[in-house]
Coordinates of C-alpha atoms and ligand atoms in Angstrom, one line a residue:
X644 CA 62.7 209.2 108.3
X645 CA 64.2 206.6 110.8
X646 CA 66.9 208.6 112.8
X647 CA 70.3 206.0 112.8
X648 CA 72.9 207.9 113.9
X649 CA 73.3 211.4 115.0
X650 CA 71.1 214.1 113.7
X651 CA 70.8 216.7 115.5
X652 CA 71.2 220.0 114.6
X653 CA 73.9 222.2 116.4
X654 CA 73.4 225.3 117.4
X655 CA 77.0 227.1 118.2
X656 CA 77.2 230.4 119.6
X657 CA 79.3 232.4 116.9
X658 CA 82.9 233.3 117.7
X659 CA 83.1 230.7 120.1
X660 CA 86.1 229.3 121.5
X661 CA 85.6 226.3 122.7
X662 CA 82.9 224.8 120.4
X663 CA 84.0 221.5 121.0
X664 CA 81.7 221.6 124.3
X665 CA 79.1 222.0 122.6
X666 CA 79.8 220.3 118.8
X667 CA 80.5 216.5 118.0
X668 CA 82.5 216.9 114.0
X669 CA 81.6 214.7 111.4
X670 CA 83.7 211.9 111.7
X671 CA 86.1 210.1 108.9
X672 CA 86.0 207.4 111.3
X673 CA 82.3 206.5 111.7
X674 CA 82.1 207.7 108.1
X675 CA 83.6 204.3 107.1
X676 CA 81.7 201.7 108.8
X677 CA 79.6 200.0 106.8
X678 CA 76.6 198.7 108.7
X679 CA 74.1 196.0 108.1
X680 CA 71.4 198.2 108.5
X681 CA 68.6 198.3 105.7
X682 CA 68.4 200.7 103.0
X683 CA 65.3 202.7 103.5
X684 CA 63.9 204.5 100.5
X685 CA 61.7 207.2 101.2
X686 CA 59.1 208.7 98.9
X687 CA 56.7 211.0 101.1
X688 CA 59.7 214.4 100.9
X689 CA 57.5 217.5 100.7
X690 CA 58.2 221.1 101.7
X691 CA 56.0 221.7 104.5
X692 CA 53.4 224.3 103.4
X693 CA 54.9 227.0 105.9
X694 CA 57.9 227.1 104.7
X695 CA 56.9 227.3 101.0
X696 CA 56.6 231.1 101.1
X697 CA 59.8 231.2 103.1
X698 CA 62.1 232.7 100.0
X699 CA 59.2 235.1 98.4
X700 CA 61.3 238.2 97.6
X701 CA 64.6 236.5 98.3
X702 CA 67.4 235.4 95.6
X703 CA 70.0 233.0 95.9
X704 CA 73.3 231.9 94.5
X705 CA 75.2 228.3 94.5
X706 CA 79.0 227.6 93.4
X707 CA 79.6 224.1 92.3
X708 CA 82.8 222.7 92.7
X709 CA 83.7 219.3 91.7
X710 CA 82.4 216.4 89.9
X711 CA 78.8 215.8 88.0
X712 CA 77.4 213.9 91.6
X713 CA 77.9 217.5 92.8
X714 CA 76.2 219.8 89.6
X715 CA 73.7 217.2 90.2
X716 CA 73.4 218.1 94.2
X717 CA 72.8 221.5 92.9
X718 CA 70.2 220.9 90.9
X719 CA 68.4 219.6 93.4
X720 CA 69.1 222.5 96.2
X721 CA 67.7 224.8 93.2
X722 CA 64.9 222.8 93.7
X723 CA 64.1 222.7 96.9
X724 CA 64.9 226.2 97.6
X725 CA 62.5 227.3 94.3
X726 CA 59.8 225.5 96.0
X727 CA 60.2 227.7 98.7
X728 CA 60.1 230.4 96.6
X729 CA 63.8 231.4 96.1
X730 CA 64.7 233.1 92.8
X731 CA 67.9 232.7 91.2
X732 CA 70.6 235.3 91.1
X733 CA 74.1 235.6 89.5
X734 CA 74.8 239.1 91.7
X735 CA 76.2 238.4 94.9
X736 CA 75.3 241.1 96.5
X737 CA 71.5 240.9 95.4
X738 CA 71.5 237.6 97.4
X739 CA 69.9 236.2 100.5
X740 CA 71.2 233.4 100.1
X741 CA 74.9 231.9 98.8
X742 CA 75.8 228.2 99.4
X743 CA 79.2 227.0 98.2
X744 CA 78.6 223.1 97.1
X745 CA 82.2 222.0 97.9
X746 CA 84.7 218.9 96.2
X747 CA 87.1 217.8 98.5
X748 CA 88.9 215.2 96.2
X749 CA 91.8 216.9 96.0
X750 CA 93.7 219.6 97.7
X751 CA 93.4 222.2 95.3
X752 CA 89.5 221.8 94.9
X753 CA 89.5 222.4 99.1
X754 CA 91.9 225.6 99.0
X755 CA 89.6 227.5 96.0
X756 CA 86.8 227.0 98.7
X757 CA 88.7 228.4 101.8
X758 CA 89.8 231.2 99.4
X759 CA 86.1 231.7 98.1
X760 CA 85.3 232.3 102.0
X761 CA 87.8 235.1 102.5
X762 CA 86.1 237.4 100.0
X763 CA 82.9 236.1 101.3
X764 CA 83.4 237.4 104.7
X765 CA 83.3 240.5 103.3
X766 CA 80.1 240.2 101.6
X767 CA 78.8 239.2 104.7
X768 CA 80.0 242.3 107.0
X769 CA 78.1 244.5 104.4
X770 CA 75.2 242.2 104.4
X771 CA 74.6 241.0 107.7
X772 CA 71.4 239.2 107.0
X773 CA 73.3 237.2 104.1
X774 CA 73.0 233.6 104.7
X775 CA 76.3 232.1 104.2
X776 CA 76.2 228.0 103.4
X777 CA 78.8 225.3 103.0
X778 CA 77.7 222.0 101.3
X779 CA 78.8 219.4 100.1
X780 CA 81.8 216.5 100.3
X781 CA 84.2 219.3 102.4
X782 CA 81.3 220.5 105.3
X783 CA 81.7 215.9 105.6
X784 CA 85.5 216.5 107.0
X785 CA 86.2 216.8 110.3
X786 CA 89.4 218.6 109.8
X787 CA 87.4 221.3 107.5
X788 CA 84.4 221.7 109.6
X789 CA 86.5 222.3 112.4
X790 CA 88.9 225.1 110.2
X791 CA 85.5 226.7 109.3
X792 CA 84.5 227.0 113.0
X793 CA 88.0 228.4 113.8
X794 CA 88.8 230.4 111.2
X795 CA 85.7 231.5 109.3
X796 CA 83.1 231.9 112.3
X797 CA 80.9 234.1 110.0
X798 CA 79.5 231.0 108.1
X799 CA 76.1 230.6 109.2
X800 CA 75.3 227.3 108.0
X801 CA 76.6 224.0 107.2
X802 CA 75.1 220.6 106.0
X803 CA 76.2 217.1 105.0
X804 CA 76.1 215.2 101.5
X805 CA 73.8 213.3 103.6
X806 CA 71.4 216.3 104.5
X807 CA 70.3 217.9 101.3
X808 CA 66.8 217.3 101.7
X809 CA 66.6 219.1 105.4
X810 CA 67.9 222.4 103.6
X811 CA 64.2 223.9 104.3
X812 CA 64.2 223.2 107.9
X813 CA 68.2 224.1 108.4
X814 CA 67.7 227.1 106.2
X815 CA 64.9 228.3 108.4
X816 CA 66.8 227.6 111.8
X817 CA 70.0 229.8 110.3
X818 CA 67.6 232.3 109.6
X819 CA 65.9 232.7 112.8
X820 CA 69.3 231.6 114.6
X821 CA 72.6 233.8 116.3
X822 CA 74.5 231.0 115.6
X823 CA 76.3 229.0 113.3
X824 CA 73.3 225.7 112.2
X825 CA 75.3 222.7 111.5
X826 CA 74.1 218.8 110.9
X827 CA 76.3 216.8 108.7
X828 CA 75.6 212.9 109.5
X829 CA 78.6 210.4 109.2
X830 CA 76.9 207.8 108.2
X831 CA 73.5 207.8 106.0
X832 CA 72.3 204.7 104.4
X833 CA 68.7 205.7 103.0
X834 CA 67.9 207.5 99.9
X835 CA 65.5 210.0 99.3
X836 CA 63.1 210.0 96.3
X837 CA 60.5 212.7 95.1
X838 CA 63.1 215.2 95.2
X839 CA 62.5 218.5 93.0
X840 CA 65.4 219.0 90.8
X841 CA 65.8 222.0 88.7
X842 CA 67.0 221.2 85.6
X843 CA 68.1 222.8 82.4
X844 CA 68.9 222.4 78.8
X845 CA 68.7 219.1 77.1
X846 CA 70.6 216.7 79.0
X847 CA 70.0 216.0 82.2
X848 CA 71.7 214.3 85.0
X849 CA 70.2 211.0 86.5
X850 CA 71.4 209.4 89.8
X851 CA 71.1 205.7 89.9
X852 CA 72.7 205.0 93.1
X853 CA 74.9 206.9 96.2
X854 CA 77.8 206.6 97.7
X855 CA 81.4 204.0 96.8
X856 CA 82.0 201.0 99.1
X857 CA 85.8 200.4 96.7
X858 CA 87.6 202.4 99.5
X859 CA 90.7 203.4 97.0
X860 CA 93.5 204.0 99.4
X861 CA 93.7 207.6 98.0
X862 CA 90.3 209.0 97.6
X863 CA 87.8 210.6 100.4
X864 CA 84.8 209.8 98.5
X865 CA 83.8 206.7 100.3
X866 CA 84.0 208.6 103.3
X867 CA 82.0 211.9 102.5
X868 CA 79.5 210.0 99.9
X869 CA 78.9 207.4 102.7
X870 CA 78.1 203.4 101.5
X871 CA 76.5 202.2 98.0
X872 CA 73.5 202.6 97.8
X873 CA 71.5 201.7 94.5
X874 CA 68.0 203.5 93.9
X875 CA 65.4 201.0 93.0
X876 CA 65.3 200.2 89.0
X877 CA 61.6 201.3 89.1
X878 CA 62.4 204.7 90.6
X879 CA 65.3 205.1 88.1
X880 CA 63.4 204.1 84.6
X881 CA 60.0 206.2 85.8
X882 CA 62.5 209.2 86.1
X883 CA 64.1 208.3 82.8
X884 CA 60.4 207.8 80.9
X885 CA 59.8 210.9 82.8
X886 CA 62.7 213.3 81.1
X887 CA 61.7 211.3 77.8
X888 CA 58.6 212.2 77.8
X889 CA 59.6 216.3 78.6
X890 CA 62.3 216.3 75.3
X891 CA 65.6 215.8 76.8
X892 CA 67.8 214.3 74.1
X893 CA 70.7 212.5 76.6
X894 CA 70.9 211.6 80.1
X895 CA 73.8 210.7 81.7
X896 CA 73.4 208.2 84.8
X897 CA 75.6 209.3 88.0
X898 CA 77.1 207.0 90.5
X899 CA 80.7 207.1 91.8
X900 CA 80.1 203.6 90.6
X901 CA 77.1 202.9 88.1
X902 CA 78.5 199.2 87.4
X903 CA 78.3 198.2 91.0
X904 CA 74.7 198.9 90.6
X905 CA 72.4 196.4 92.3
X906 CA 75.0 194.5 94.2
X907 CA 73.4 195.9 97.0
X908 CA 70.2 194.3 96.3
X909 CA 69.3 192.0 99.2
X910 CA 66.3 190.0 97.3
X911 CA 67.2 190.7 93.6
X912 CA 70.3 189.9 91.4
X913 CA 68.9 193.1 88.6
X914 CA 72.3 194.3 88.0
X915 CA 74.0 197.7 85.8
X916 CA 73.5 195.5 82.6
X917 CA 70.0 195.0 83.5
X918 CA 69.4 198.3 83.8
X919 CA 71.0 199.3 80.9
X920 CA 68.6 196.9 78.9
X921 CA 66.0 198.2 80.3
X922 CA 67.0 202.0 79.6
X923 CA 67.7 201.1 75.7
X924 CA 64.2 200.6 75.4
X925 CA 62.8 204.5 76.6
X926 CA 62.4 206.4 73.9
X927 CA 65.0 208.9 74.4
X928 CA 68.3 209.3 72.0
X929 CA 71.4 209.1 74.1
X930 CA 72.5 207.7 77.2
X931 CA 75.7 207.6 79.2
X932 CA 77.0 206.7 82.2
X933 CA 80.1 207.9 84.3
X934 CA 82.0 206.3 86.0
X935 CA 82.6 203.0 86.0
X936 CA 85.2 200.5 87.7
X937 CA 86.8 197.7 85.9
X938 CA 86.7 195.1 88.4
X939 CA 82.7 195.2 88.0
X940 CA 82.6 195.3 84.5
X941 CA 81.5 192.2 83.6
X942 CA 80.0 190.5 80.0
X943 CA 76.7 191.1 80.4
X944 CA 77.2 194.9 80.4
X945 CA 79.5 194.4 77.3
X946 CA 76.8 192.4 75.5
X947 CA 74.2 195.2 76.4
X948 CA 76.4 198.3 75.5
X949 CA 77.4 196.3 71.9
X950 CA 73.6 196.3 71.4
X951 CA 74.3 200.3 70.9
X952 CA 70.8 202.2 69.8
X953 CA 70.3 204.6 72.8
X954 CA 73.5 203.5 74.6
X955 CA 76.2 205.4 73.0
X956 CA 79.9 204.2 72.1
X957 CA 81.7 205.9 74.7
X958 CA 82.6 204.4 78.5
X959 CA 84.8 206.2 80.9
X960 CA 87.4 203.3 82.5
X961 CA 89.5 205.2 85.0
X962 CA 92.8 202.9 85.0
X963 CA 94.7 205.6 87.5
X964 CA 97.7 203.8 87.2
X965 CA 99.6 201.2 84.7
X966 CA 101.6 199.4 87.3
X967 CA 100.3 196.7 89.2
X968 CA 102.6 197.7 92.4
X969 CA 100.8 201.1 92.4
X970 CA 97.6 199.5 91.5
X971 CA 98.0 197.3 94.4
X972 CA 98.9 199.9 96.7
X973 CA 96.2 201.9 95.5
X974 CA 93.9 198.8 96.6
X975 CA 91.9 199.2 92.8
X976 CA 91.8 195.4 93.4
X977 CA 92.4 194.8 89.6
X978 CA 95.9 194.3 87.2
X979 CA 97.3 195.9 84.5
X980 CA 96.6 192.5 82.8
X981 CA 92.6 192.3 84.0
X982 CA 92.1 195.9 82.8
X983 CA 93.6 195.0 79.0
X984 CA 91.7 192.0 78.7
X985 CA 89.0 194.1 79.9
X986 CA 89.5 196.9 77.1
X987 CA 90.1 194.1 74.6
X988 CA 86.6 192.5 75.3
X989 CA 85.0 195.8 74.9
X990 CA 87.1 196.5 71.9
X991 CA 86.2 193.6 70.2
X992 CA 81.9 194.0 71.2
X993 CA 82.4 197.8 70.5
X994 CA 85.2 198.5 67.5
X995 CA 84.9 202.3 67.3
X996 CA 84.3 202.9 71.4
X997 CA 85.8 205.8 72.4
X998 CA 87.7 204.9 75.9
X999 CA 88.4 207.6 78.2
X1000 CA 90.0 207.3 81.3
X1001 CA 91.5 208.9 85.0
X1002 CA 94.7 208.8 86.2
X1003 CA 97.1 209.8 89.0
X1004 CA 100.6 210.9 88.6
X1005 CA 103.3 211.0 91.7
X1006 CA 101.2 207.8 94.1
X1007 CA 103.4 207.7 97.1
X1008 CA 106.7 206.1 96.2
X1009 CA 106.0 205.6 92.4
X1010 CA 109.0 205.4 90.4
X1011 CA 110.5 206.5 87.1
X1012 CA 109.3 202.7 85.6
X1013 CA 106.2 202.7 87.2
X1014 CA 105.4 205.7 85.4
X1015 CA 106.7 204.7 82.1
X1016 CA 104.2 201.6 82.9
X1017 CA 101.5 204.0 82.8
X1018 CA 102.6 205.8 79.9
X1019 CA 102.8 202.5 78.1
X1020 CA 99.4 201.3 78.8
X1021 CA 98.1 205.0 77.6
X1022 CA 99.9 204.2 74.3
X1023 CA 98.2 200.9 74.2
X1024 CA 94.7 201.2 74.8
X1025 CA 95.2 204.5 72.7
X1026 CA 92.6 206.9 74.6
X1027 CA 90.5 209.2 73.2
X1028 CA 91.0 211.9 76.3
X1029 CA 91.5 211.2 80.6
X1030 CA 91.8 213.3 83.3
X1031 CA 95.0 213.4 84.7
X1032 CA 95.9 214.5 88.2
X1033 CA 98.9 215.0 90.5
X1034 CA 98.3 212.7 93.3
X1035 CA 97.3 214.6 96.8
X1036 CA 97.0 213.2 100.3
X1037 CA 94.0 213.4 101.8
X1038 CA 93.8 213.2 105.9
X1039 CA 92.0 210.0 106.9
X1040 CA 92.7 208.3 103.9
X1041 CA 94.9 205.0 104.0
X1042 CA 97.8 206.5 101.3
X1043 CA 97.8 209.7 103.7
X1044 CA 100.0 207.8 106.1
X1045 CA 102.2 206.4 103.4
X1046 CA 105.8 208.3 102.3
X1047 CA 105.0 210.7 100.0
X1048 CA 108.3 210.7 98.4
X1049 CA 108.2 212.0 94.4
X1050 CA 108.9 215.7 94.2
X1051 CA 106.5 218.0 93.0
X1052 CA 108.8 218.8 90.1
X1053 CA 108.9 215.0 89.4
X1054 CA 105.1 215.1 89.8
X1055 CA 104.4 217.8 87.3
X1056 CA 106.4 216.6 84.8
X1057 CA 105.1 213.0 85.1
X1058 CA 101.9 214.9 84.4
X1059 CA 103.1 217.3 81.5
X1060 CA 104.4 213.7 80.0
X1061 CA 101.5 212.1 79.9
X1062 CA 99.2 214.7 78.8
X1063 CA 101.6 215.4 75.9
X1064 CA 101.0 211.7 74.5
X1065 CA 97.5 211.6 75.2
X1066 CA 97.2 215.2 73.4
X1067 CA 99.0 213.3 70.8
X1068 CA 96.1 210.3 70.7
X1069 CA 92.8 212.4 70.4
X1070 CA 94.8 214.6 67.6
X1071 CA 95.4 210.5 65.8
X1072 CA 91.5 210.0 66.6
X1073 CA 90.0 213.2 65.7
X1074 CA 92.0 212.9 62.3
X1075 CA 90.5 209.9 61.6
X1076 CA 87.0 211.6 61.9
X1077 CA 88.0 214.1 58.9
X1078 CA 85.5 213.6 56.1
X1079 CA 83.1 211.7 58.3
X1080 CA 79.0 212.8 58.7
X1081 CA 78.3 212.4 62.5
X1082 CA 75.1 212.8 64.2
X1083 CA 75.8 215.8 66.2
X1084 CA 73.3 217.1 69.3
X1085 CA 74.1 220.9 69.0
X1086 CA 74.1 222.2 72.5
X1087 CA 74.5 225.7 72.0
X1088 CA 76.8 228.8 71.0
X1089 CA 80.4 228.2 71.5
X1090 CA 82.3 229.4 74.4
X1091 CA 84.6 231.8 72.7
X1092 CA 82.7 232.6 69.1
X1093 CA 78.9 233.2 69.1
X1094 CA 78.6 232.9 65.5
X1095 CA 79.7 229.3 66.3
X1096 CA 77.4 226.4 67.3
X1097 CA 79.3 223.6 70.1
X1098 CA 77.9 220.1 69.8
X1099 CA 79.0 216.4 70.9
X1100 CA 78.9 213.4 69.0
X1101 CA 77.9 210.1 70.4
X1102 CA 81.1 209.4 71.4
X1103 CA 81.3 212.6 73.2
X1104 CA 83.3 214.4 71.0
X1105 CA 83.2 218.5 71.0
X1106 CA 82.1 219.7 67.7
X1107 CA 82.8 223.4 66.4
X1108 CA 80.3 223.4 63.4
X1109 CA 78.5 226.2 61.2
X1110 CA 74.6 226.4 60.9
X1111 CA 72.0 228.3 61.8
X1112 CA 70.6 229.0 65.8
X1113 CA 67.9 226.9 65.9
X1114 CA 69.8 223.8 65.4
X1115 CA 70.0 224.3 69.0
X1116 CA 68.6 221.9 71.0
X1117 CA 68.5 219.0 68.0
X1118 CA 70.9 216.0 66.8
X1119 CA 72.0 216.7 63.0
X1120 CA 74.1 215.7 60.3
X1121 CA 77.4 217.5 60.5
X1122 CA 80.4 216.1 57.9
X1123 CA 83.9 216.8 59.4
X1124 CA 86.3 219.1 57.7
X1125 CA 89.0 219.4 60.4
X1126 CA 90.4 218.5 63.6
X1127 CA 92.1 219.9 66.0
X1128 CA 93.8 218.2 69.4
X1129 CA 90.7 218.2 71.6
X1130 CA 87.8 219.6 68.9
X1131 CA 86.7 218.8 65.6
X1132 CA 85.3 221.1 63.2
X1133 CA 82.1 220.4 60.5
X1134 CA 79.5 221.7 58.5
X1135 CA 75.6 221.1 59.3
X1136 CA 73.9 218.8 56.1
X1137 CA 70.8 219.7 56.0
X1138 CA 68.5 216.7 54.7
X1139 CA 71.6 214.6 55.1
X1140 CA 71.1 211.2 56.9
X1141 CA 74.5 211.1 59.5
X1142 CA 75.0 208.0 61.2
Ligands
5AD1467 N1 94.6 212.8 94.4 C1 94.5 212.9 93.1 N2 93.5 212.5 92.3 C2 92.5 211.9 93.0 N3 91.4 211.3 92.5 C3 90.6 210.8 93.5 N4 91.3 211.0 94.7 C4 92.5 211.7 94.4 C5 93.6 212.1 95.1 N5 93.6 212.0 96.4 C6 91.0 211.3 91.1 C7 90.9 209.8 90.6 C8 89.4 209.7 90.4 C9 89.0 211.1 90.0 C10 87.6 211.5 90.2 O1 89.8 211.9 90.9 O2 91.5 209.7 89.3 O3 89.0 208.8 89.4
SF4_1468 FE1 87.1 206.9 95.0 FE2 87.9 204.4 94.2 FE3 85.3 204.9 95.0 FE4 86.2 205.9 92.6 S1 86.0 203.7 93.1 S2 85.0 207.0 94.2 S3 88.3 206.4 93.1 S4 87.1 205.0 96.2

């Protein structure tokens, strides 16, 4: 591929003081430009045949931290490092191999990472000939990169969101290497196709485009993901056809976000909607997508969703906030107002859509009413379920260098508020699925109860339901007995017709 910005691959002597002689960090900085250059899509990836015998006899083992994008990263370094042989392990000490695929969203996600490493080190004094990885949107940070160098010099390799689809040639240098391999690129605006993924179960993850141009004053993501980049719709419905035609029953398209799909598109105006259109037509039974933004949510989409079939009646709408002060200072670039009208249009194309959402308690400087704002428009649009999160600064971002004035005690209340009343809406909605037959894709035992089967509904509701094992893997008829805040309960119907 066409080499735009720095790739090379570092080589630092381990323990070293003063790597900043001989090491350039990933910068936030460059991270944010967004050049004109050309999207260049490239579709001749292969393992190169000496390195396909590279893992024979070797295990590895990958943490995930974070968000689907990432599970999906993973199931493409499963696949790359299968095709070299690799065999999975879930015993750390029978790898070769461990990579932690890091989130670095929030503070929290970042400190279970740096903790991770201190009981790794240990691994790795046993097992000197471990090789010890960091992925993902952290090993994209500056500041991290340079903490790992400083305070964790026993890593022996780290790569960018950008450099997935070297790991064959940067595994191979940290194998051969004394020192620490490291190439994370800043900036990446190309996309690589014909990548192996390893996939399991019956969903399956589908990414439809990279990286968020929105620049949210709190969030990292457009810095570590790098700029939007759409996949071509040809690349994206043969993949589709292609998991049709192997029995998934959902897919789920990725993007940080799917609806500003296309805009990117030099010569074309095929949009999300378009897409969409197309999709409903494979022959495969659900699809979702996560996660959209309400400023490019526009009719066309609506019309195409209220057209149901494959697409299912469920959208994620993070609102993060109800006040248009906060929303303006979080730059969401949308109102209060906009994003009402917004669920009122889908409302009225889509009556029984479940709408689930994000939001962020404690923004710099939000008050007691600004909060009660959000509260309000949770009690409004009446959500089904949302992830809620205390807000936390992250270094480069734009709300970083604003006051961070609630207390944590304010925080976590704000938070403990708001979950209580949207506790109290999915109770209101799951009730009102009492008595109810649902087409139900059972996706396997539950978590806590074998002798219990887990399932979703369209609208992405758990199900707890009774029936035998080899419902496993299929959509059925279950009628609802019972609900619970954030389950429902139901019996399978066999010969039933659900809807
Ligand atoms: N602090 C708290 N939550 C955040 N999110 C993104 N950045 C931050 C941050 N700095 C939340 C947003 C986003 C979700 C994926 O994570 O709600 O939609
Ligand atoms: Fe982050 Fe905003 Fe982009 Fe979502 S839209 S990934 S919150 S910058």
């Amino acid at each position: 591929m066409t080499c735009l910005y720095r790739r090379k691959v570092h080589h630092l002597p381990k323990e070293t003081k003063d790597y900043e002689k001989y090491f350039q960090p990933p910068s936030l900085t460059d991270a944010k430009k967004r050049g004109k250059e050309d999207i260049q899509v490239h579709y001749d990836f292969d393992i190169p045949e000496e390195m396909r015998a590279f893992g024979h006899d070797k295990y590895y083992l990958i943490q995930t931290y974070g968000c689907q994008m990432n599970e999906h990263d993973t199931e493409t370094i499963m696949g790359l490092l299968e095709q070299m042989g690799y065999k999975p392990t879930e015993d750390r000490r029978l790898a070769d191999v461990i990579l932690l695929n890091t989130c670095a969203v929030r503070e929290n996600a970042e400190d279970k990472v740096f903790g991770e490493l201190g009981h790794l080190k240990h691994l790795k004094a046993e097992k000197p000939s471990l090789v010890l990885g960091v992925c993902g949107c952290m090993s994209q940070e500056e500041a991290v990169v340079n903490r790992i160098l400083k305070k964790h010099p026993f890593v022996d390799l780290i790569f960018g969101t950008h450099n997935i689809h070297r790991l064959p040639f940067l595994l191979k240098e940290a194998y051969f290497s004394k020192e620490i391999v490291i190439e994370v690129w800043s900036k990446e605006g190309d996309i690589v196709e014909n990548l192996p993924k390893k996939r399991e179960g019956i969903k399956a993850w589908v990414n439809i485009m990279y990286g968020c141009d929105k620049f949210c004053t709190y969030c990292i993501v457009p810095y570590t993901r790098g700029k939007e980049r759409s996949r071509k719709p040809q690349d994206v419905l043969a993949e589709v056809r292609d998991l049709a035609r192997q029995g998934y029953q959902e897919i789920m398209l990725l993007g940080q976000n799917v609806n500003a799909y296309g805009k990117d598109f030099e010569d074309s105006d095929y949009r999300f909607g378009d897409l969409m259109n197309d999709i409903s037509k494979i022959d495969i039974p659900r699809v979702r997508f996560t996660t959209s933004h309400p400023r490019d949510f526009d009719d066309h989409l609506i019309e195409v969703l209220a057209k149901r079939g494959n697409l299912v009646e469920q959208i994620h709408l993070p609102v993060q906030s109800g006040s248009n002060e906060i929303l303006k200072r979080m730059s969401r670039k949308y109102t209060r107002e906009h994003y009402l009208e917004l669920v009122a249009k889908i409302k009225e194309a889509i009556p029984d859509v479940s709408l689930t959402t994000d939001i962020i308690v404690g923004f710099p400087g939000e008050t007691e009413e600004q909060f009660e704002e959000t509260l309000a428009l949770v009690k409004e649009v009446k959500y089904d379920s949302a992830y809620t999160f205390i807000y936390s600064p992250r270094e480069g971002t734009p709300a970083a260098d604003m006051t961070d004035d609630v207390p944590m005690e304010v925080k976590k209340n704000r938070l403990y508020r708001l979950n209580d009343v949207l506790g109290q809406f999915s109770k209101e909605s799951n009730d009102k699925m009492k008595g109810q037959l649902l087409d139900v894709l059972v996706e396997g035992e539950s978590k806590n109860n074998a002798d219990v089967l887990a399932g979703r509904t369209r609208t992405n509701k758990l199900v707890h339901l009774t029936g035998p094992k080899d419902l496993i893997g299929k959509i059925v008829p279950v009628q609802i007995t019972d609900a619970q805040t954030w389950y429902i309960k139901g019996e399978w119907v066999s010969a039933a017709v659900a809807k």
